[in-house]
Coordinates of C-alpha atoms in Angstrom, one line a residue:
Chain A
X7 CA -18.4 -9.9 71.0
X8 CA -16.7 -12.5 69.1
X9 CA -14.7 -11.1 66.0
X10 CA -16.2 -11.5 62.9
X11 CA -13.6 -13.3 60.3
X12 CA -14.0 -12.1 56.5
X13 CA -12.8 -13.9 54.0
X14 CA -10.2 -12.3 51.7
X15 CA -9.1 -13.9 48.5
X16 CA -5.5 -15.0 48.2
X17 CA -3.1 -12.5 45.9
X18 CA -2.0 -13.7 42.8
X19 CA 1.5 -13.3 44.1
X20 CA 2.0 -15.0 47.3
X21 CA 5.2 -13.7 48.6
X22 CA 4.4 -10.0 49.9
X23 CA 7.7 -8.5 49.2
X24 CA 7.9 -9.5 46.1
X25 CA 4.2 -8.2 45.1
X26 CA 5.0 -4.9 47.0
X27 CA 8.4 -4.5 44.9
X28 CA 6.6 -5.5 41.7
X29 CA 4.0 -3.0 42.0
X30 CA 6.0 -0.1 43.0
X31 CA 9.0 -1.2 40.3
X32 CA 6.2 -1.3 37.9
X33 CA 4.8 2.0 38.7
X34 CA 7.8 4.0 38.9
X35 CA 9.0 2.6 35.6
X36 CA 5.8 3.8 33.7
X37 CA 6.2 7.0 35.0
X38 CA 9.9 7.2 34.4
X39 CA 8.7 5.9 30.9
X40 CA 6.0 8.4 30.1
X41 CA 8.6 11.1 32.1
X42 CA 11.1 10.7 29.4
X43 CA 8.8 10.1 26.4
X44 CA 9.5 13.2 24.6
X45 CA 6.2 13.9 22.6
X46 CA 5.9 17.2 20.0
X47 CA 1.9 17.9 21.1
X48 CA 1.7 20.3 18.7
X49 CA 2.8 18.3 15.6
X50 CA 0.1 15.6 17.5
X51 CA -2.4 18.2 17.6
X52 CA -2.0 19.3 13.8
X53 CA -2.3 15.5 13.0
X54 CA -6.2 15.5 14.1
X55 CA -7.8 16.7 11.1
X56 CA -5.3 14.1 8.9
X57 CA -6.8 11.3 11.1
X58 CA -10.0 12.3 10.3
X59 CA -9.8 12.5 6.5
X60 CA -7.8 9.0 7.3
X61 CA -10.7 7.7 8.9
X62 CA -13.2 9.0 6.8
X63 CA -11.5 7.4 3.7
X64 CA -12.6 4.1 4.9
X65 CA -16.5 4.8 4.3
X66 CA -16.6 4.1 1.6
X67 CA -13.5 2.6 0.5
X68 CA -12.2 3.7 -3.0
X69 CA -11.3 0.9 -5.2
X70 CA -11.6 2.1 -8.7
X71 CA -8.5 4.9 -8.8
X72 CA -5.1 3.4 -8.7
X73 CA -6.7 -0.3 -8.8
X74 CA -4.4 -1.3 -11.6
X75 CA -0.9 -0.3 -9.1
X76 CA -2.8 -1.8 -6.1
X77 CA -3.5 -5.2 -7.7
X78 CA -0.2 -5.6 -9.1
X79 CA 1.2 -5.0 -5.8
X80 CA -1.3 -7.4 -3.8
X81 CA -0.6 -10.0 -6.6
X82 CA 3.1 -9.7 -6.3
X83 CA 2.8 -10.1 -2.2
X84 CA 0.9 -13.2 -3.0
X85 CA 3.3 -15.1 -5.6
X86 CA 6.1 -13.9 -3.0
X87 CA 4.5 -15.6 -0.1
X88 CA 3.5 -18.7 -2.3
X89 CA 7.1 -18.9 -3.4
X90 CA 9.0 -18.3 0.0
X91 CA 6.5 -20.3 2.0
X92 CA 7.1 -23.6 -0.2
X93 CA 11.1 -22.8 -0.6
X94 CA 10.9 -22.2 3.2
X95 CA 9.2 -25.7 4.4
X96 CA 11.2 -27.4 1.5
X97 CA 14.4 -26.4 3.2
X98 CA 13.4 -26.9 6.8
X99 CA 12.5 -30.6 6.2
X100 CA 16.4 -31.7 6.5
X101 CA 16.9 -29.0 8.9
X102 CA 14.1 -29.9 11.0
X103 CA 14.7 -33.6 10.9
X104 CA 18.6 -32.8 11.7
X105 CA 17.5 -31.0 14.5
X106 CA 15.2 -33.4 16.0
X107 CA 17.0 -35.0 19.4
X108 CA 15.7 -38.6 18.6
X109 CA 16.8 -38.7 15.0
X110 CA 20.3 -37.3 14.8
X111 CA 23.3 -37.8 16.6
X112 CA 24.3 -35.4 19.2
X113 CA 27.0 -33.1 16.6
X114 CA 24.4 -32.7 13.9
X115 CA 21.7 -32.0 16.4
X116 CA 23.7 -29.4 17.7
X117 CA 24.8 -27.9 14.5
X118 CA 20.9 -27.7 13.0
X119 CA 19.9 -26.4 16.5
X120 CA 22.4 -23.6 15.8
X121 CA 21.2 -22.9 12.3
X122 CA 17.5 -22.5 13.7
X123 CA 18.6 -20.3 16.3
X124 CA 20.3 -18.2 14.1
X125 CA 17.5 -17.9 11.3
X126 CA 15.1 -17.1 14.3
X127 CA 16.9 -14.0 15.7
X128 CA 16.3 -11.1 13.6
X129 CA 12.8 -10.0 12.3
X130 CA 12.4 -10.5 8.7
X131 CA 12.5 -6.7 7.9
X132 CA 16.1 -6.8 8.9
X133 CA 17.2 -9.7 6.8
X134 CA 15.2 -8.3 4.1
X135 CA 17.0 -4.6 4.6
X136 CA 20.3 -6.9 4.0
X137 CA 18.9 -9.0 1.6
X138 CA 18.3 -6.0 -0.7
X139 CA 21.7 -4.9 -0.5
X140 CA 23.0 -7.8 -1.4
X141 CA 20.6 -9.3 -4.2
X142 CA 19.5 -5.7 -5.2
X143 CA 16.1 -4.4 -5.2
X144 CA 13.0 -6.3 -5.9
X145 CA 10.9 -9.1 -4.9
X146 CA 13.7 -11.6 -4.8
X147 CA 15.1 -10.2 -1.7
X148 CA 11.7 -10.4 0.0
X149 CA 11.6 -14.2 -0.8
X150 CA 15.0 -14.7 0.6
X151 CA 14.2 -12.9 3.8
X152 CA 10.8 -14.7 4.3
X153 CA 12.5 -18.0 3.2
X154 CA 15.0 -17.5 6.0
X155 CA 12.2 -16.8 8.4
X156 CA 10.1 -20.0 7.6
X157 CA 12.7 -21.7 8.0
X158 CA 13.5 -20.7 11.5
X159 CA 9.7 -21.1 12.2
X160 CA 9.0 -24.5 10.8
X161 CA 11.9 -26.1 11.3
X162 CA 11.9 -25.6 15.2
X163 CA 8.6 -26.4 15.3
X164 CA 8.7 -29.7 13.3
X165 CA 11.8 -30.7 15.3
X166 CA 9.8 -30.2 18.2
X167 CA 6.8 -32.4 16.8
X168 CA 9.1 -35.2 15.5
X169 CA 10.8 -35.1 19.5
X170 CA 7.3 -35.4 20.7
X171 CA 6.1 -38.5 18.4
X172 CA 5.0 -41.6 19.7
X173 CA 8.2 -44.1 19.7
X174 CA 6.1 -47.2 19.9
X175 CA 5.2 -47.1 16.2
X176 CA 8.3 -45.9 14.9
X177 CA 9.7 -49.1 16.8
X178 CA 7.0 -51.0 15.0
X179 CA 7.9 -49.8 11.5
X180 CA 11.5 -50.1 12.1
X181 CA 11.1 -53.8 13.4
X182 CA 9.7 -54.6 10.0
X183 CA 13.5 -54.3 8.6
X184 CA 12.4 -51.2 6.6
X185 CA 15.3 -48.9 5.6
X186 CA 15.8 -45.7 7.0
X187 CA 13.5 -44.0 4.3
X188 CA 10.9 -46.3 4.8
X189 CA 10.9 -46.0 8.1
X190 CA 10.7 -42.1 7.9
X191 CA 8.3 -42.3 5.5
X192 CA 5.9 -44.8 7.4
X193 CA 6.3 -43.8 11.0
X194 CA 7.7 -40.4 11.5
X195 CA 5.9 -38.7 8.5
X196 CA 2.4 -39.9 9.1
X197 CA 2.6 -38.8 12.9
X198 CA 3.9 -35.3 12.3
X199 CA 1.9 -34.4 9.0
X200 CA -1.7 -33.4 10.1
X201 CA -0.5 -31.0 12.7
X202 CA 2.9 -29.4 10.0
X203 CA 0.0 -29.0 7.5
X204 CA -1.8 -26.7 9.9
X205 CA 1.3 -24.9 10.4
X206 CA 2.3 -24.7 7.0
X207 CA -1.3 -22.8 6.5
X208 CA -0.3 -20.8 9.7
X209 CA 3.0 -19.8 8.2
X210 CA 1.7 -18.8 5.1
X211 CA -0.6 -16.4 6.8
X212 CA 2.6 -15.0 8.7
X213 CA 4.4 -14.4 5.6
X214 CA 1.8 -12.6 3.8
X215 CA 1.2 -10.4 6.5
X216 CA 5.0 -9.8 6.3
X217 CA 5.0 -9.3 2.8
X218 CA 3.0 -6.6 2.9
X219 CA 5.6 -4.8 4.9
X220 CA 9.0 -5.9 3.4
X221 CA 7.9 -2.9 0.3
X222 CA 8.9 -0.5 2.8
X223 CA 12.9 -1.4 2.6
X224 CA 12.4 -2.0 -1.3
X225 CA 12.0 -6.0 -1.1
X226 CA 8.7 -6.0 -3.0
X227 CA 5.3 -6.7 -2.6
X228 CA 2.6 -4.3 -1.4
X229 CA 4.4 -2.6 1.2
X230 CA 6.0 -0.1 -1.7
X231 CA 2.8 0.9 -2.9
X232 CA 1.4 1.4 0.5
X233 CA 4.3 3.5 1.7
X234 CA 4.0 5.4 -1.6
X235 CA 0.4 6.6 -0.9
X236 CA 1.0 7.5 2.4
X237 CA 3.6 9.5 1.6
X238 CA 1.6 11.3 -1.0
X239 CA -1.1 11.5 1.6
X240 CA -3.3 9.3 -0.9
X241 CA -5.4 8.1 2.2
X242 CA -8.4 6.6 0.0
X243 CA -5.9 4.2 -1.5
X244 CA -4.1 3.6 1.7
X245 CA -7.5 2.7 3.3
X246 CA -8.5 0.3 0.4
X247 CA -5.1 -1.5 0.5
X248 CA -5.5 -1.9 4.3
X249 CA -8.9 -3.2 3.7
X250 CA -7.7 -5.6 0.9
X251 CA -4.7 -7.0 3.2
X252 CA -7.5 -7.6 6.1
X253 CA -9.6 -9.1 3.8
X254 CA -6.9 -11.7 2.5
X255 CA -5.4 -12.5 6.1
X256 CA -9.2 -13.3 7.3
X257 CA -9.8 -15.6 4.1
X258 CA -6.7 -17.3 4.6
X259 CA -7.0 -17.8 8.2
X260 CA -10.7 -19.3 7.6
X261 CA -9.7 -21.4 4.7
X262 CA -6.7 -22.8 7.0
X263 CA -9.0 -23.8 9.8
X264 CA -11.3 -25.7 7.1
X265 CA -8.2 -27.5 5.8
X266 CA -6.7 -28.4 9.1
X267 CA -10.1 -29.8 9.9
X268 CA -10.2 -32.0 6.7
X269 CA -6.6 -33.1 7.0
X270 CA -7.0 -34.5 10.8
Chain B
X10 CA -7.6 -52.1 4.5
X11 CA -6.4 -51.1 1.3
X12 CA -4.6 -53.3 -0.8
X13 CA -4.0 -54.5 -4.4
X14 CA -4.2 -57.7 -6.0
X15 CA -1.4 -58.8 -7.9
X16 CA -2.1 -62.4 -9.0
X17 CA -3.0 -64.3 -6.3
X18 CA -1.1 -62.2 -3.6
X19 CA -2.6 -59.1 -2.1
X20 CA -0.2 -56.2 -1.5
X21 CA -0.7 -53.8 1.2
X22 CA -1.2 -50.1 0.4
X23 CA -1.2 -46.9 2.5
X24 CA -4.5 -45.7 1.1
X25 CA -6.8 -46.8 -1.6
X26 CA -7.1 -45.9 -4.8
X27 CA -9.5 -42.9 -5.0
X28 CA -7.9 -41.3 -1.9
X29 CA -4.4 -41.7 -3.6
X30 CA -5.5 -40.0 -6.9
X31 CA -6.9 -37.0 -4.7
X32 CA -3.6 -36.7 -3.1
X33 CA -1.8 -36.7 -6.1
X34 CA -4.3 -34.1 -7.9
X35 CA -3.6 -31.9 -4.7
X36 CA 0.0 -32.3 -5.1
X37 CA -0.4 -31.6 -8.7
X38 CA -2.1 -28.5 -8.4
X39 CA 0.2 -27.4 -5.8
X40 CA 3.4 -27.9 -8.0
X41 CA 1.6 -26.0 -10.7
X42 CA 0.8 -23.1 -8.6
X43 CA 4.5 -22.8 -7.5
X44 CA 5.9 -23.3 -10.8
X45 CA 3.8 -20.2 -12.2
X46 CA 4.9 -18.5 -9.0
X47 CA 8.6 -19.1 -9.7
X48 CA 8.5 -18.1 -12.8
X49 CA 7.2 -14.9 -11.8
X50 CA 9.8 -14.7 -9.3
X51 CA 12.5 -15.1 -12.3
X52 CA 11.0 -12.6 -14.6
X53 CA 11.2 -10.3 -12.0
X54 CA 14.8 -10.6 -11.0
X55 CA 17.8 -9.6 -12.4
X56 CA 19.9 -12.6 -11.8
X57 CA 23.4 -10.8 -12.8
X58 CA 22.7 -8.8 -8.9
X59 CA 22.2 -12.7 -7.6
X60 CA 25.0 -14.2 -9.0
X61 CA 27.0 -11.1 -7.8
X62 CA 25.5 -11.6 -4.1
X63 CA 28.8 -13.8 -2.6
X64 CA 31.4 -11.4 -3.5
X65 CA 28.9 -8.6 -2.3
X66 CA 28.5 -10.3 0.9
X67 CA 32.0 -10.9 1.5
X68 CA 32.5 -7.2 1.0
X69 CA 30.1 -6.3 3.3
X70 CA 31.3 -8.4 6.0
X71 CA 34.8 -7.0 5.7
X72 CA 33.4 -3.5 5.9
X73 CA 31.4 -4.4 9.1
X74 CA 34.4 -5.7 11.2
X75 CA 35.1 -4.5 14.0
X76 CA 32.3 -3.0 15.4
X77 CA 32.6 0.8 15.9
X78 CA 32.4 0.5 19.7
X79 CA 32.2 4.3 20.7
X80 CA 29.1 4.2 18.8
X81 CA 27.5 2.8 22.0
X82 CA 27.3 6.2 23.7
X83 CA 24.7 7.1 21.3
X84 CA 23.1 4.2 21.4
X85 CA 22.0 4.1 25.1
X86 CA 19.0 6.6 24.2
X87 CA 17.6 4.5 21.4
X88 CA 17.7 1.4 23.5
X89 CA 15.9 2.9 26.5
X90 CA 13.2 4.1 23.8
X91 CA 12.7 0.6 22.1
X92 CA 12.2 -0.4 26.0
X93 CA 9.4 2.3 26.6
X94 CA 7.8 1.7 23.0
X95 CA 7.9 -2.1 23.9
X96 CA 6.6 -2.2 27.5
X97 CA 3.8 0.9 27.4
X98 CA 2.7 -0.5 24.3
X99 CA 1.9 -3.9 25.9
X100 CA 0.4 -2.2 28.6
X101 CA -1.7 -0.3 26.7
X102 CA -2.8 -3.3 24.7
X103 CA -3.7 -5.1 27.7
X104 CA -6.0 -2.7 29.1
X105 CA -7.8 -2.4 26.1
X106 CA -7.4 -6.6 25.5
X107 CA -9.1 -7.3 28.7
X108 CA -12.4 -5.9 28.1
X109 CA -12.6 -7.0 24.4
X110 CA -11.5 -10.4 25.2
X111 CA -14.5 -10.5 27.7
X112 CA -16.7 -9.4 25.1
X113 CA -15.6 -11.8 22.2
X114 CA -15.7 -15.0 24.5
X115 CA -18.8 -16.9 23.5
X116 CA -19.4 -17.7 27.5
X117 CA -19.2 -14.1 28.8
X118 CA -20.4 -11.8 25.8
X119 CA -23.4 -9.4 26.5
X120 CA -24.8 -10.5 23.1
X121 CA -23.8 -12.8 20.9
X122 CA -25.3 -11.5 17.6
X123 CA -24.5 -8.0 18.0
X124 CA -21.2 -7.2 20.2
X125 CA -19.5 -10.8 19.6
X126 CA -18.9 -10.0 15.9
X127 CA -18.0 -6.6 16.5
X128 CA -15.4 -7.7 19.2
X129 CA -14.1 -10.4 16.6
X130 CA -13.6 -7.7 13.7
X131 CA -11.9 -5.6 16.1
X132 CA -9.3 -8.4 17.4
X133 CA -9.1 -9.4 13.4
X134 CA -8.6 -6.1 12.3
X135 CA -5.8 -5.4 14.8
X136 CA -3.9 -8.4 14.1
X137 CA -4.0 -8.3 10.3
X138 CA -2.0 -5.4 10.2
X139 CA 1.6 -5.6 10.8
X140 CA 2.9 -3.2 13.5
X141 CA 5.3 -1.5 11.1
X142 CA 1.9 -0.7 8.9
X143 CA 0.2 0.7 12.3
X144 CA 3.2 2.5 12.6
X145 CA 3.3 3.7 9.1
X146 CA -0.3 5.3 9.6
X147 CA 0.3 6.6 12.8
X148 CA 3.9 8.5 12.0
X149 CA 1.8 10.2 9.0
X150 CA -1.1 11.0 11.7
X151 CA 0.9 12.0 14.6
X152 CA 4.4 13.0 13.4
X153 CA 7.6 10.5 13.8
X154 CA 8.6 9.7 17.5
X155 CA 8.4 7.3 20.1
X156 CA 4.3 8.2 20.7
X157 CA 3.5 6.7 17.2
X158 CA 5.6 3.5 18.2
X159 CA 4.0 2.8 21.7
X160 CA 0.6 3.3 19.7
X161 CA 1.4 1.1 17.0
X162 CA 2.9 -1.5 19.1
X163 CA -0.2 -1.2 21.4
X164 CA -2.8 -1.7 18.3
X165 CA -1.1 -4.3 17.1
X166 CA -1.1 -6.1 20.2
X167 CA -4.7 -5.7 21.2
X168 CA -5.6 -8.3 18.7
X169 CA -3.0 -11.0 19.7
X170 CA -3.8 -10.6 23.8
X171 CA -7.6 -10.3 23.1
X172 CA -7.5 -13.4 20.8
X173 CA -5.5 -15.8 23.3
X174 CA -7.5 -14.4 26.2
X175 CA -10.8 -15.0 24.8
X176 CA -9.8 -18.4 24.0
X177 CA -8.6 -19.0 27.5
X178 CA -11.9 -17.4 28.7
X179 CA -14.0 -20.2 26.8
X180 CA -11.9 -22.8 28.4
X181 CA -12.8 -21.9 31.6
X182 CA -14.0 -24.3 34.2
X183 CA -18.0 -23.5 34.4
X184 CA -18.6 -25.5 37.9
X185 CA -16.7 -22.8 39.7
X186 CA -18.9 -20.1 38.3
X187 CA -22.1 -22.2 38.8
X188 CA -20.7 -22.4 42.3
X189 CA -20.3 -18.8 42.8
X190 CA -23.8 -18.2 41.2
X191 CA -25.2 -20.2 43.8
X192 CA -24.2 -18.1 46.7
X193 CA -26.2 -15.0 45.0
X194 CA -23.5 -13.8 43.6
X195 CA -24.3 -10.5 41.0
X196 CA -23.0 -10.5 37.6
X197 CA -19.7 -8.2 38.4
X198 CA -18.9 -10.4 41.4
X199 CA -19.1 -13.6 39.5
X200 CA -17.0 -12.0 37.0
X201 CA -14.5 -10.9 39.8
X202 CA -14.7 -14.2 41.9
X203 CA -15.3 -16.7 39.2
X204 CA -13.7 -16.0 36.1
X205 CA -11.0 -13.5 36.4
X206 CA -9.3 -15.8 39.3
X207 CA -9.1 -18.7 36.6
X208 CA -7.6 -16.9 33.7
X209 CA -5.4 -14.3 35.8
X210 CA -2.1 -17.1 35.2
X211 CA -2.9 -17.2 31.4
X212 CA -3.3 -13.5 31.3
X213 CA 0.0 -12.8 32.8
X214 CA 1.5 -15.3 30.8
X215 CA 0.0 -14.0 27.4
X216 CA 1.0 -10.3 28.4
X217 CA 4.8 -11.5 29.2
X218 CA 4.9 -13.3 25.9
X219 CA 3.4 -10.3 24.0
X220 CA 6.2 -8.0 25.6
X221 CA 8.8 -10.3 24.7
X222 CA 7.5 -10.4 20.9
X223 CA 7.1 -6.4 21.1
X224 CA 10.8 -5.9 21.9
X225 CA 11.7 -7.5 18.5
X226 CA 9.1 -5.3 16.8
X227 CA 10.0 -2.1 18.4
X228 CA 13.6 -2.3 17.4
X229 CA 12.4 -2.1 13.7
X230 CA 9.9 0.4 14.0
X231 CA 12.3 3.3 13.6
X232 CA 12.5 2.0 9.8
X233 CA 9.5 4.3 9.4
X234 CA 10.4 6.9 11.9
X235 CA 8.5 5.7 15.1
X236 CA 11.4 5.9 17.5
X237 CA 13.6 3.0 19.0
X238 CA 16.9 1.8 17.9
X239 CA 15.5 1.3 14.0
X240 CA 16.0 4.8 13.4
X241 CA 19.8 4.7 14.0
X242 CA 19.8 1.1 11.9
X243 CA 18.2 2.8 8.9
X244 CA 20.3 6.1 9.2
X245 CA 23.5 4.0 9.5
X246 CA 22.7 1.8 6.5
X247 CA 21.7 4.7 4.6
X248 CA 25.4 6.4 5.1
X249 CA 27.0 3.1 4.8
X250 CA 28.4 3.4 8.1
X251 CA 28.9 -0.5 8.3
X252 CA 30.8 -0.7 11.3
X253 CA 27.7 1.3 13.3
X254 CA 25.4 -1.4 11.6
X255 CA 27.1 -4.3 13.0
X256 CA 27.4 -2.7 16.7
X257 CA 23.4 -2.3 16.3
X258 CA 22.9 -5.7 15.4
X259 CA 24.8 -6.8 18.4
X260 CA 22.9 -4.6 20.7
X261 CA 19.4 -5.9 19.2
X262 CA 20.5 -9.4 19.3
X263 CA 21.6 -9.0 23.1
X264 CA 18.2 -7.3 23.9
X265 CA 16.6 -9.8 22.2
X266 CA 18.3 -12.4 24.2
X267 CA 17.7 -10.8 27.6
X268 CA 14.2 -10.0 26.9
X269 CA 13.7 -13.6 25.9
X270 CA 15.4 -15.0 29.2
X271 CA 13.2 -12.5 31.3
X272 CA 9.8 -13.6 29.8
X273 CA 10.9 -17.6 30.1
X274 CA 11.6 -16.9 33.6
X275 CA 8.6 -14.8 34.7
X276 CA 6.5 -17.4 32.6
X277 CA 8.2 -20.2 34.3
X278 CA 7.5 -18.8 37.7
X279 CA 3.7 -18.2 36.7
X280 CA 3.0 -21.7 35.7

């Protein structure tokens, strides 16, 4: 009788020892992690009726009460988003140009890469924490935090996009005897603009989402209102705010898709 | 080619007049909106505090140095909590995101009219709510602690992972599925041998990428009481112990750098 050979699919990680040590190590880590997590189960159980009340307050949401507070907060978040996105992008253009390897001389390149790395390290909310200490409570601190975050994000992507551009077009424009600014305007800028407009919309979206939480540390926006509603257990207002945030984020996401299509 | 007549000479222009005017109009509206918003900022800011900021910053830096190294003993446990929150949260997200992604992908969803919109709605709502807001909600309901943090990270990451994963599913190579269907495979076998092997690298990459992001996010969840090192950060700031604050910032910086390095290594070995 001949032995039948049955096909087995190749494993995802080919080296057997690595596969096994990763599986066992991962499993052990999860067990230890769950073991060291101290959870107050009584408190969790006590939360059940509260959770029920919270979920019930979404159906239907209560748009009427406290609406003036809510709309004021949402509006503040929106204009904070607009200002910080514009300021962040305007500042990140020179930084991005400086951080592009094919445009800037080596020392300038390293300096601006450093600036970008520093502004990307900390989450916006930690920057906001310090901005509140420096500039006082209010939307200005939030705008500073969001602008710094936008510079790190947008500057890095702009620099990478410039590095990936087609050098042939740049050379063609240069060979006409253009000045440096003309060269930027007619060869670099048209190549990066379509993608950068899309990314600007994306950053606007991120900034709005972030501005919704900055209020927690006192940096303005809808977050402060939301925090108050949670502290007072006014779940109907919290549900309304969350729904409005979801709605605006969805609207921005869809319209940014259309704008990107229209630009390209 | 758009050009302009100037006497007998034609001068090249980048755009024709209509296009140029539309762009100017858009720019004008944009600038107007910005100026209006800036005015609101200006009205809501006490400029005296802002002009005072450089002195304040100077003062703060002076008080932050040198970091209080002994405080490190207290910090090991929060660091461990931060890593737990990020890892278990990512794990939870991955487990839920996997089925949701299949329900949301155009080519694998059981029903385009009914199931797909629900799955997409779940993805969008999970993504639109910042993990700090999830944490705020969960702390109110479950009480402060690591559990709220894990769930907050998990809920926020489900949408992120599911979105990237369903885009990967929609881009798979259909010929492989056809080949497996031709052998007479059942629906689950097609899934298991035709689709899953194609998306597994993307899936692993997405999970590691999200884990890296989650390390940063879990470092701040403590601000609303959901465990992790953020708890020590906010209490140190509240008690104006600036030397502790600088140490915590250093620790967060190190954690972020290490996690970024780990995730880059893993993703590099996958691709």
